[in-house]
Tab-separated table of C-alpha atoms in Angstrom:
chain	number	residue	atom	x	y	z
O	1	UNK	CA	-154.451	-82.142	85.524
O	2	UNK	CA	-153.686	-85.811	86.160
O	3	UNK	CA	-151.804	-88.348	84.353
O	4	UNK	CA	-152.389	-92.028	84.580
O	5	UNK	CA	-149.729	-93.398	81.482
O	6	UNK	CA	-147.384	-95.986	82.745
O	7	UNK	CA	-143.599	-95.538	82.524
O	8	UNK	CA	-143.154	-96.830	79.329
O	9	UNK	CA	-146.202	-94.980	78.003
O	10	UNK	CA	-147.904	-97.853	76.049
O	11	UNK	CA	-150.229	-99.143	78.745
O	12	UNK	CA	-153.219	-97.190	78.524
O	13	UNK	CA	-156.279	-99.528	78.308
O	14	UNK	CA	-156.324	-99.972	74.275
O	15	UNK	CA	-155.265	-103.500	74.097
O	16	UNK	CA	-155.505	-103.697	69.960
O	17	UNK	CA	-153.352	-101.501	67.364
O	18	UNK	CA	-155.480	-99.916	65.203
O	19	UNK	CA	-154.303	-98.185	62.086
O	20	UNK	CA	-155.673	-94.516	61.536
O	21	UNK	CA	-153.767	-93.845	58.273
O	22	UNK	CA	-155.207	-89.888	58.198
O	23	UNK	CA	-158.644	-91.677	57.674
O	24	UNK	CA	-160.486	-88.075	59.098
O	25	UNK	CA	-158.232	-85.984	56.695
O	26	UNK	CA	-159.847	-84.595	53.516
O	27	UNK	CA	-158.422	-82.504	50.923
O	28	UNK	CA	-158.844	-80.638	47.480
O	29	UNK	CA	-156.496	-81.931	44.526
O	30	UNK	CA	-153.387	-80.367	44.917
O	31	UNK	CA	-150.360	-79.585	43.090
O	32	UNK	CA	-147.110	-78.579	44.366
O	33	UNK	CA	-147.246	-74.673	43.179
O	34	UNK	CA	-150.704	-74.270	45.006
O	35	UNK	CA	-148.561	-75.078	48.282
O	36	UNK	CA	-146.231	-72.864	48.017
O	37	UNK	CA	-145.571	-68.940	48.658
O	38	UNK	CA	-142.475	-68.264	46.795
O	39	UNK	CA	-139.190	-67.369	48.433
O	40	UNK	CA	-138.861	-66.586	52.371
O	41	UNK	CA	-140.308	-68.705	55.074
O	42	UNK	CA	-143.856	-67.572	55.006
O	43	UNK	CA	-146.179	-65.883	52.432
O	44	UNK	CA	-146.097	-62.146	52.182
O	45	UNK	CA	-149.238	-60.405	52.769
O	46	UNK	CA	-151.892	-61.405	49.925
O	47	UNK	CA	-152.485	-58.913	46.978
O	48	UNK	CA	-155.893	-58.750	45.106
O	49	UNK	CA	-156.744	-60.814	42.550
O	50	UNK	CA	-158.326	-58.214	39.788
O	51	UNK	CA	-160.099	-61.462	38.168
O	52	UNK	CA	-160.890	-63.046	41.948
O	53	UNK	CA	-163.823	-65.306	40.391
O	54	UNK	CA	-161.029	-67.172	38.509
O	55	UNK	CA	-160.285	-70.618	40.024
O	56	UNK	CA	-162.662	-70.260	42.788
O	57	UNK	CA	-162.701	-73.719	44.971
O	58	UNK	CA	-165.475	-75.261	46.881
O	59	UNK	CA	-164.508	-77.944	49.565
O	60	UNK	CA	-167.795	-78.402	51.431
O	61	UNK	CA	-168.869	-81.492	49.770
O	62	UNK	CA	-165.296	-82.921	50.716
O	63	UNK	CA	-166.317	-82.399	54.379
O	64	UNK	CA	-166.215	-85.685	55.673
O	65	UNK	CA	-167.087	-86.361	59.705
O	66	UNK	CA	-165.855	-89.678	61.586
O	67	UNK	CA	-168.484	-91.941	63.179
O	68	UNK	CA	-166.332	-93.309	65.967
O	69	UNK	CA	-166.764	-90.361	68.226
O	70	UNK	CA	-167.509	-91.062	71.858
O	71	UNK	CA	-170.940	-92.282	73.036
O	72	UNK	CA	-172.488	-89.158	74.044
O	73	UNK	CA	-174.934	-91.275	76.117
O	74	UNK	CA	-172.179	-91.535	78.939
O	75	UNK	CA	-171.896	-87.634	79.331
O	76	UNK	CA	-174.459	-84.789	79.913
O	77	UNK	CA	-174.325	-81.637	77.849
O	78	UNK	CA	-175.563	-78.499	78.283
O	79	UNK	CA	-178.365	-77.609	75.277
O	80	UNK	CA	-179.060	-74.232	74.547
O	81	UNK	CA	-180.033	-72.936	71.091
O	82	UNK	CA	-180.449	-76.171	69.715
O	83	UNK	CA	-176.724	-76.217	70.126
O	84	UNK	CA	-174.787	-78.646	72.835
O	85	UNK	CA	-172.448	-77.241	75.108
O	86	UNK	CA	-169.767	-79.142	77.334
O	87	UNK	CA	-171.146	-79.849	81.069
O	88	UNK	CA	-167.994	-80.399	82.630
O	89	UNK	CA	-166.806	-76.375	83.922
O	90	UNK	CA	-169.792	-75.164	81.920
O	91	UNK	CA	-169.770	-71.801	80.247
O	92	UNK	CA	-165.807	-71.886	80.326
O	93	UNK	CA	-165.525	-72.689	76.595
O	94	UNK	CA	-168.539	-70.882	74.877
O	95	UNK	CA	-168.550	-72.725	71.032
O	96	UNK	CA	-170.891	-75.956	71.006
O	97	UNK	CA	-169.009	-78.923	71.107
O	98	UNK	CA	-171.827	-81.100	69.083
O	99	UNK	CA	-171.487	-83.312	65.502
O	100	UNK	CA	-172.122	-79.931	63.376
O	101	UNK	CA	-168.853	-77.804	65.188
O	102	UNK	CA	-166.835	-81.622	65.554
O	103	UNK	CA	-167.192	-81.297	61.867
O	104	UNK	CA	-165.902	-78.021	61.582
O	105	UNK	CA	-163.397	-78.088	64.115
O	106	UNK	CA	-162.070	-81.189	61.379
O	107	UNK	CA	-161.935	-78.948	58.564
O	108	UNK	CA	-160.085	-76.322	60.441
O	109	UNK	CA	-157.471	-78.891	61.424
O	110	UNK	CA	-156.958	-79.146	57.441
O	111	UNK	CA	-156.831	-75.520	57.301
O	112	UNK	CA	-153.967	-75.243	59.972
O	113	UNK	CA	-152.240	-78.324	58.357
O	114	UNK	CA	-152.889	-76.404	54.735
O	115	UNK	CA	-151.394	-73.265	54.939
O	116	UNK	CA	-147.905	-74.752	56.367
O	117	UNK	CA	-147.897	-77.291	53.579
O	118	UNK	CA	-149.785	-80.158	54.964
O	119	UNK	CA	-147.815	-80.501	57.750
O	120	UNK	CA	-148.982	-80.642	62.211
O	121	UNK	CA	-146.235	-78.100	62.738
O	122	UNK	CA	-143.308	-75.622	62.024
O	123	UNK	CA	-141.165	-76.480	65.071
O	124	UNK	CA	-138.117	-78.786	64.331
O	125	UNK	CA	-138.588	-82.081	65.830
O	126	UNK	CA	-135.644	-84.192	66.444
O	127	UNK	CA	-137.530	-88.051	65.753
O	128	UNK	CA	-140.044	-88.379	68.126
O	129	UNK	CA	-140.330	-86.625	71.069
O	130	UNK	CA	-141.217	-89.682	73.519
O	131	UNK	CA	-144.114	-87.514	75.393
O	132	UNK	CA	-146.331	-84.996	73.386
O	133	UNK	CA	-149.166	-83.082	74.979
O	134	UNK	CA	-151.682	-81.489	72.958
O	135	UNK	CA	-154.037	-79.095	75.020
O	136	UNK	CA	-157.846	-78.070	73.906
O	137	UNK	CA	-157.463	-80.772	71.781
O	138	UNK	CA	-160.944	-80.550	70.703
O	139	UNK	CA	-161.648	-83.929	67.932
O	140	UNK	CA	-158.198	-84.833	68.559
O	141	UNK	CA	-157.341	-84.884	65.312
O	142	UNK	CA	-153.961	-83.641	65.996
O	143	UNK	CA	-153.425	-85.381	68.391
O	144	UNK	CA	-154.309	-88.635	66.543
O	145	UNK	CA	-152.334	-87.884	63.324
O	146	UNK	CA	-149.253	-86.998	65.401
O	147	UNK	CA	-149.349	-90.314	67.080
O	148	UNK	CA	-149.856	-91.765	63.592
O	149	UNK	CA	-146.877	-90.196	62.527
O	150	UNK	CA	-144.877	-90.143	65.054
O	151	UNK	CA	-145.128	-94.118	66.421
O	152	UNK	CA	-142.707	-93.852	69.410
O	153	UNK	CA	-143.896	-90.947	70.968
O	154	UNK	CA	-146.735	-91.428	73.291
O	155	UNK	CA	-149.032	-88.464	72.551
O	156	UNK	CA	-152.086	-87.327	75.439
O	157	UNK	CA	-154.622	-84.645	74.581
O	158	UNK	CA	-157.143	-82.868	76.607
O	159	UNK	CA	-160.238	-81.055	76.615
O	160	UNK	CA	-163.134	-79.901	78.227
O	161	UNK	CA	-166.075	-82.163	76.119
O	162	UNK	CA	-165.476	-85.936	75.330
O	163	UNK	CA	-165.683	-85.912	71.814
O	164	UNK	CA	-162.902	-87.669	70.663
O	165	UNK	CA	-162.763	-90.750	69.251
O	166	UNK	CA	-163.240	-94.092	70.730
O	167	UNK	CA	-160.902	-96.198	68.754
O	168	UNK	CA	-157.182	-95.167	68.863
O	169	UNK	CA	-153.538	-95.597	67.705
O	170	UNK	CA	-152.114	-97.494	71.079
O	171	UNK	CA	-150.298	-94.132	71.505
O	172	UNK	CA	-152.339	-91.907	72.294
O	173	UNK	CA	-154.969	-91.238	74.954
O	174	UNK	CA	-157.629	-88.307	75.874
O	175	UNK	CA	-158.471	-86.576	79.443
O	176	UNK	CA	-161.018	-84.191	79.927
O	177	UNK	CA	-159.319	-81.547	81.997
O	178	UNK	CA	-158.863	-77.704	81.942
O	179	UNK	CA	-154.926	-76.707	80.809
O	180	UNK	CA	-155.707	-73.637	83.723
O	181	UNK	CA	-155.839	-76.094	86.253
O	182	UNK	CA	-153.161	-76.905	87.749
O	183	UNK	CA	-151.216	-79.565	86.091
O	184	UNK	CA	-149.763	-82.279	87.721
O	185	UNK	CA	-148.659	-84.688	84.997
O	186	UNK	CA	-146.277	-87.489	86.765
O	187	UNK	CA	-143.483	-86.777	83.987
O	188	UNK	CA	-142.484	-83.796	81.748
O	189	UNK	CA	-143.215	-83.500	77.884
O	190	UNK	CA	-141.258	-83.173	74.902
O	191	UNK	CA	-143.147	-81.556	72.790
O	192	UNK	CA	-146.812	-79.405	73.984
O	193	UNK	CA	-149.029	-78.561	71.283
O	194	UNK	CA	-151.956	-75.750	71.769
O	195	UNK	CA	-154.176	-75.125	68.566
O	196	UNK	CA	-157.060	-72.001	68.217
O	197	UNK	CA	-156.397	-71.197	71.534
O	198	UNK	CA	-157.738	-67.284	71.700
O	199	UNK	CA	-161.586	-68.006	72.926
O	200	UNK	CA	-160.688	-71.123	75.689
O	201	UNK	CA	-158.196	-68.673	78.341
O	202	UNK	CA	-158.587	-66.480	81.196
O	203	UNK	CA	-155.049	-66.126	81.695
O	204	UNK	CA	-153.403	-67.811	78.493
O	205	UNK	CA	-149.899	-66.226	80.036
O	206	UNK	CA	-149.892	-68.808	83.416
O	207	UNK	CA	-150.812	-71.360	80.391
O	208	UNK	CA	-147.600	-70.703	78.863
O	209	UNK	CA	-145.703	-70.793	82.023
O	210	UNK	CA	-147.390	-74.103	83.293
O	211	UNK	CA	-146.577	-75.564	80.678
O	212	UNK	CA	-142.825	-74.390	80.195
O	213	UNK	CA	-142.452	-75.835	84.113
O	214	UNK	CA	-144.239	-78.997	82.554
O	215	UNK	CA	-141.356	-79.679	79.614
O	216	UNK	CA	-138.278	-81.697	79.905
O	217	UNK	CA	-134.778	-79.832	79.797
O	218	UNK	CA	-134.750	-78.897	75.421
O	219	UNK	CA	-138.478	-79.616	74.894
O	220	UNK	CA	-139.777	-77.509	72.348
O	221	UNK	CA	-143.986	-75.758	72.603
O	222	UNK	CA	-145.522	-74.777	69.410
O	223	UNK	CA	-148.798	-72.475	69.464
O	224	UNK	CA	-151.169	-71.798	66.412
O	225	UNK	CA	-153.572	-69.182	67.032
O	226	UNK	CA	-155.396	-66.534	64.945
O	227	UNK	CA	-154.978	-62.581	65.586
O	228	UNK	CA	-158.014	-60.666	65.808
O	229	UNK	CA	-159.562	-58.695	64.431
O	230	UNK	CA	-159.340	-59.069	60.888
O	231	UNK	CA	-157.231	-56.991	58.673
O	232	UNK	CA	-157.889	-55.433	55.318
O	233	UNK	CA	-156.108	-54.486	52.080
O	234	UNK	CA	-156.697	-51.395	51.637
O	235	UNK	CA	-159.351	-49.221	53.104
O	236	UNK	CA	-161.320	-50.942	56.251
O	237	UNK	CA	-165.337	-51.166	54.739
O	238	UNK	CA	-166.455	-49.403	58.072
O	239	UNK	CA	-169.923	-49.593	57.036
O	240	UNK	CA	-170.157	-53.490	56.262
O	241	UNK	CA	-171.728	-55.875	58.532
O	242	UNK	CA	-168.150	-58.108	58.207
O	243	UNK	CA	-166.399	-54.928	60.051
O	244	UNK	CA	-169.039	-53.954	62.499
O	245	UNK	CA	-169.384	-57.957	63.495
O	246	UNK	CA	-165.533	-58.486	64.393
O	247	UNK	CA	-165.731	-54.877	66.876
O	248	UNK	CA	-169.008	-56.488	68.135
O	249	UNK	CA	-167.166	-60.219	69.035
O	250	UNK	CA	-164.487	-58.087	70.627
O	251	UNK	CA	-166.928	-56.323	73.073
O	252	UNK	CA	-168.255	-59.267	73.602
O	253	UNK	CA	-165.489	-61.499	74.387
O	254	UNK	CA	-164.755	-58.821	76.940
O	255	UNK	CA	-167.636	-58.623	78.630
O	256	UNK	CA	-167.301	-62.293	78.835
O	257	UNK	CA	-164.028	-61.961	80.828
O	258	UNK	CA	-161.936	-62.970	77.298
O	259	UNK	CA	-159.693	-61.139	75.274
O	260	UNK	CA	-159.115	-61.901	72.035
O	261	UNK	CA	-156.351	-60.038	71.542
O	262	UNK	CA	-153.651	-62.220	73.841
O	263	UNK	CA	-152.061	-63.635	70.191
O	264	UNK	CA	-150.463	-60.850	69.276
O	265	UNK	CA	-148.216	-61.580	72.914
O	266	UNK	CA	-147.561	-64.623	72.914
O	267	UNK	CA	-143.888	-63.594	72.148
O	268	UNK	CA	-143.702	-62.437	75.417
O	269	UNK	CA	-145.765	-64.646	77.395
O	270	UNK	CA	-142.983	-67.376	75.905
O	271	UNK	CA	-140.113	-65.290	76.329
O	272	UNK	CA	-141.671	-64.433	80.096
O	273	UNK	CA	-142.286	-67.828	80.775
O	274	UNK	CA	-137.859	-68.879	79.893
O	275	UNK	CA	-138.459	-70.233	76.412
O	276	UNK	CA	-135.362	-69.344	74.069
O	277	UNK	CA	-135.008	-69.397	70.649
O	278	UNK	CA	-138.423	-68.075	70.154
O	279	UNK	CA	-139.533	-68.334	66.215
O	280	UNK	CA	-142.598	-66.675	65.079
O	281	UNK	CA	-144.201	-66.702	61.693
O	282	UNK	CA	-146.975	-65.166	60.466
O	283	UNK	CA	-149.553	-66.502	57.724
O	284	UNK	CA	-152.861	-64.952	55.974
O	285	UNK	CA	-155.825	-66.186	55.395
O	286	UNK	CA	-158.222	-64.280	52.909
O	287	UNK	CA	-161.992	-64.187	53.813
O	288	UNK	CA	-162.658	-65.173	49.677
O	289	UNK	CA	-160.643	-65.572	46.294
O	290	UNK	CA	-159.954	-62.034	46.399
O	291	UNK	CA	-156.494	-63.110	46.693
O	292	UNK	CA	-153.639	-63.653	43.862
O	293	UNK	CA	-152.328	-67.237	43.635
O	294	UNK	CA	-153.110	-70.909	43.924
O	295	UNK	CA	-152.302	-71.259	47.396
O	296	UNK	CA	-154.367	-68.083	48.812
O	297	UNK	CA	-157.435	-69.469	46.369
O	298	UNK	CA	-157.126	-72.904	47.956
O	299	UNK	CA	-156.771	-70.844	51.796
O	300	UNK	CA	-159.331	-68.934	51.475
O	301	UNK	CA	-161.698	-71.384	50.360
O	302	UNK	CA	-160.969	-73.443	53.762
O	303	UNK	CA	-161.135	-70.490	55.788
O	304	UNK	CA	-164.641	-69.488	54.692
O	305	UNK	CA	-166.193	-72.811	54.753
O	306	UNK	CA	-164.680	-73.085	58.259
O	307	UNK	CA	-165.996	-69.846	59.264
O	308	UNK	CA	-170.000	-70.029	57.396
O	309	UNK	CA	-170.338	-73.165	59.314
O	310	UNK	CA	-168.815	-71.426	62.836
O	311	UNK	CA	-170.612	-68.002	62.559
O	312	UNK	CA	-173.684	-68.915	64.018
O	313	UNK	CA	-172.388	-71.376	67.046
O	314	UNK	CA	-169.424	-68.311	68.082
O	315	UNK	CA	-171.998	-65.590	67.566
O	316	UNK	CA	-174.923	-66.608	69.662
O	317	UNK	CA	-172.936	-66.703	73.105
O	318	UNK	CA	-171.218	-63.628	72.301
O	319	UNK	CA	-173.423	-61.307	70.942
O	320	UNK	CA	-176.317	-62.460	72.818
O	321	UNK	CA	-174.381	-60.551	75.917
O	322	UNK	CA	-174.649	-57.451	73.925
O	323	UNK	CA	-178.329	-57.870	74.348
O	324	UNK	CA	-179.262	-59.192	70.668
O	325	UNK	CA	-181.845	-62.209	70.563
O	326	UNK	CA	-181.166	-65.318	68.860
O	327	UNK	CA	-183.111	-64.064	65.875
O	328	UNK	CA	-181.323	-61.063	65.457
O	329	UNK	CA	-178.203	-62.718	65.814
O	330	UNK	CA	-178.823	-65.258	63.035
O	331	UNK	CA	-180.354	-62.527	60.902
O	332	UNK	CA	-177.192	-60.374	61.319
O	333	UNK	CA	-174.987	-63.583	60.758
O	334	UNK	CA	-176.830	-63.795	57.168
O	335	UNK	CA	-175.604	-60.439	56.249
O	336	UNK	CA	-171.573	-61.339	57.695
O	337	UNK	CA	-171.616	-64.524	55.771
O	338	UNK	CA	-172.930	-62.447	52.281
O	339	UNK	CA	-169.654	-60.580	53.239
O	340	UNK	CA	-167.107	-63.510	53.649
O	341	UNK	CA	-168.704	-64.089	50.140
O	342	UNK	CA	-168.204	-60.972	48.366
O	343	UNK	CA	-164.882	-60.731	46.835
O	344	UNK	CA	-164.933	-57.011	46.766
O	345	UNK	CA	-164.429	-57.312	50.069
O	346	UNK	CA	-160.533	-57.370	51.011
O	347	UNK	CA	-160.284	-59.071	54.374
O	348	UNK	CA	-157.851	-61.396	55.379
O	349	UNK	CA	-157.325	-63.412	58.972
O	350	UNK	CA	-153.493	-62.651	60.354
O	351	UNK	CA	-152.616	-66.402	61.958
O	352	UNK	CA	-148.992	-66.874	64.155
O	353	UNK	CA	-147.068	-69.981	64.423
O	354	UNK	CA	-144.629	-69.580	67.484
O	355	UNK	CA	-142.297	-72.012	68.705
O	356	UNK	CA	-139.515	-71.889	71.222
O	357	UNK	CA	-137.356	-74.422	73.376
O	358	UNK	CA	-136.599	-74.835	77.105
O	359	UNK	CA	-133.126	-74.160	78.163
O	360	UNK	CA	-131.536	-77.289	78.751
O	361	UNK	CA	-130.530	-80.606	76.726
O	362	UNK	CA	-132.591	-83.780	77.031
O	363	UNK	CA	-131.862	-86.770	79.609
C-alpha cells in the first residue's frame, strides 16, 4: 500500500471544495420509533409478525445512483456474464464492480447506516480523528460522508476497481490497492474503517494485525460484517431453495479459497492482533416483513432489495464452481429470490459491529 498525502493532509490534487451534503444518500420517511429497538444497546433477536403483510415498505424506486463516478474509459475491466469485473489482481474480489452492483453497493451503505440509527459507526470518536482509513471502500460512500462529517480529518479509502467518484470533499482521496498487501502508509491512522468484508480476504486475521501495526498509540478500528449463513426462527425450511442456496455459497466460497465464516472471529483476530477494549454488537436483519416492529419492517425491506439486486452478480462466480451453468444459476436464483419474498419464511441475516482501541494515548 502506498501513501502520497502531504503532512498536513490537505494537498492531494483537488484544488476546489466541493460540498457533498449526503447528496448519494436516500431514505424512506422515518420517524423516531421506526429507529429504535427498545431498551439495551442493540435489538433482540426479531419475533414474527403474525400479520407480516402489514406496513410492508418498498424502497427500490428511492434507489438513486451518482453520475460522477470515474471515467471507466481510463481502466480495463474484466467482462464476463455481461457483468464487469475489476482488472487490477483479477479474480481476487469475485462480485462485479459495474453501475448495476455501484448501485447496490449504495443502498447497502444505507442499510449499514440504517440499522445503527443513521449513523457511519458505533465506535466512540473523540472529534475527528485527523487520519481515517477506510479499506474495500467500494463507491466510497463512507468514506465520502465521513469526510463530510468529519471536516478535519483527512479520510483515504481503497479498493481494488476505480469506481469512486471523481469530484470530492478536499479531504478525502481514493487508491486502488489490496489491504493484503503489505501496507506501507508514511503515517499511522486514527481511525480504520472495513465494511462487508467476508467475500474480499484470504487471510482477514493478518488484515486485522496490519492494520493494528498501522494505528497511532489509542486509535480505535471498527468492522461491519455479516455472519453467514443465515439463521432462522424457528425450524430451518431444509427443503427451500433459500436454505439449500446459502450451504451451496458456502461450498463454494471454499472451493474458491474463501471462508465465509471468519465474522464470527473477529473477536479474536482483534484481541490476537493487541486491540483492548474490544466491543461487539450484534444486529438482525430479516429476509422480509416477517418481523414485529417498525424498525425490522423498514430493515428488512433494505436488506432484500439489497440482496434481489446482488443474487445474481454473487451467485454466478460461486456456484458456477460447483459446476452449474449460467442458466441454471439464474433459474435457481428465481426460486431464492421467491423465498426472500415469502414471509412464511423466517430468515434473518446475523450482522456484528466490533470495535476496539490500540493500547496507548495519542501524540
Amino acid at each position: 500500500m502506498m501513501d502520497a498525502s502531504s503532512s498536513n493532509g490537505h494537498d492531494n490534487g483537488y484544488a476546489t471544495p466541493f460540498s457533498w451534503a449526503s447528496s448519494r444518500t436516500t431514505s424512506v420517511d422515518q420517524d423516531a420509533s421506526m429507529l429504535s429497538w427498545g431498551s439495551g444497546s442493540a435489538p433482540s433477536l426479531p419475533s414474527v409478525d403474525s400479520d407480516s403483510q402489514t406496513e410492508t415498505m418498498s424502497i427500490s424506486d428511492s434507489i438513486r445512483s451518482s453520475t460522477m463516478t470515474l471515467d471507466s474509459s481510463f481502466y480495463h475491466f474484466v467482462q464476463e456474464n455481461g457483468r464487469t469485473y475489476h482488472r487490477y489482481k483479477e479474480g481476487r474480489y469475485f462480485l462485479p464492480n459495474d453501475t448495476a452492483e455501484q448501485e447496490r453497493l449504495d443502498l447497502q451503505h444505507q442499510l449499514f447506516t440504517l440499522a445503527i440509527g443513521n449513523k457511519l459507526n458505533i465506535a466512540p470518536l473523540q472529534g475527528d480523528p485527523p487520519r481515517v482509513l477506510d479499506i474495500a471502500t467500494g463507491t466510497g460512500i463512507w468514506a465520502i460522508e465521513f469526510a463530510v462529517q468529519h471536516p478535519e480529518s483527512y479520510v483515504i479509502g481503497t479498493d481494488l476497481s476505480p469506481i469512486q467518484p471523481q469530484f470530492l470533499p478536499e479531504n478525502c482521496r481514493f487508491e486502488i490497492d489490496d489491504a493484503e498487501d503489505e501496507w506501507t502508509f508514511s503515517e499511522p491512522f486514527d481511525f480504520i474503517h472495513g465494511r462487508a468484508l467476508m467475500s474480499c480476504f484470504n487471510d482477514p486475521a493478518a488484515v486485522v494485525q496490519q492494520a493494528f501495526d498501522n494505528l497511532a498509540p489509542g486509535g480505535v478500528m471498527e468492522f461491519q460484517d455479516a455472519l453467514f449463513p443465515m439463521s432462522y426462527i424457528g425450524e430451518a425450511p431444509t427443503e427451500s431453495a433459500l436454505f439449500r442456496w446459502n450451504n451451496m455459497m458456502l461450498e463454494g466460497v471454499t472451493r474458491l479459497g474463501r471462508s465465509w465464516s471468519n465474522v464470527q472471529h473477529y473477536h479474536r483476530y482483534f484481541r490476537d492482533a493487541g486491540f483492548v477494549d474490544i466491543v461487539e454488537k450484534r444486529f438482525y436483519w430479516p429476509t422480509s416483513p416477517w418481523a414485529k416492529g417498525r424498525y425490522y419492517k423498514t430493515v428488512a425491506a433494505y436488506f432484500q432489495e439489497d440482496m434481489l439486486a446482488g443474487l445474481e452478480a454473487m451467485s454466478l462466480k460461486v456456484l458456477g464452481v460447483l459446476g452449474m451453468s449460467p442458466d441454471q444459476v439464474r433459474e435457481f436464483v428465481e426460486e431464492v429470490k421467491r423465498d426472500f419474498r415469502n414471509t412464511n419464511i423466517h430468515a434473518y441475516l446475523t450482522v456484528t459491529y466490533i470495535y476496539g482501541h490500540k493500547p496507548g494515548h495519542p501524540v
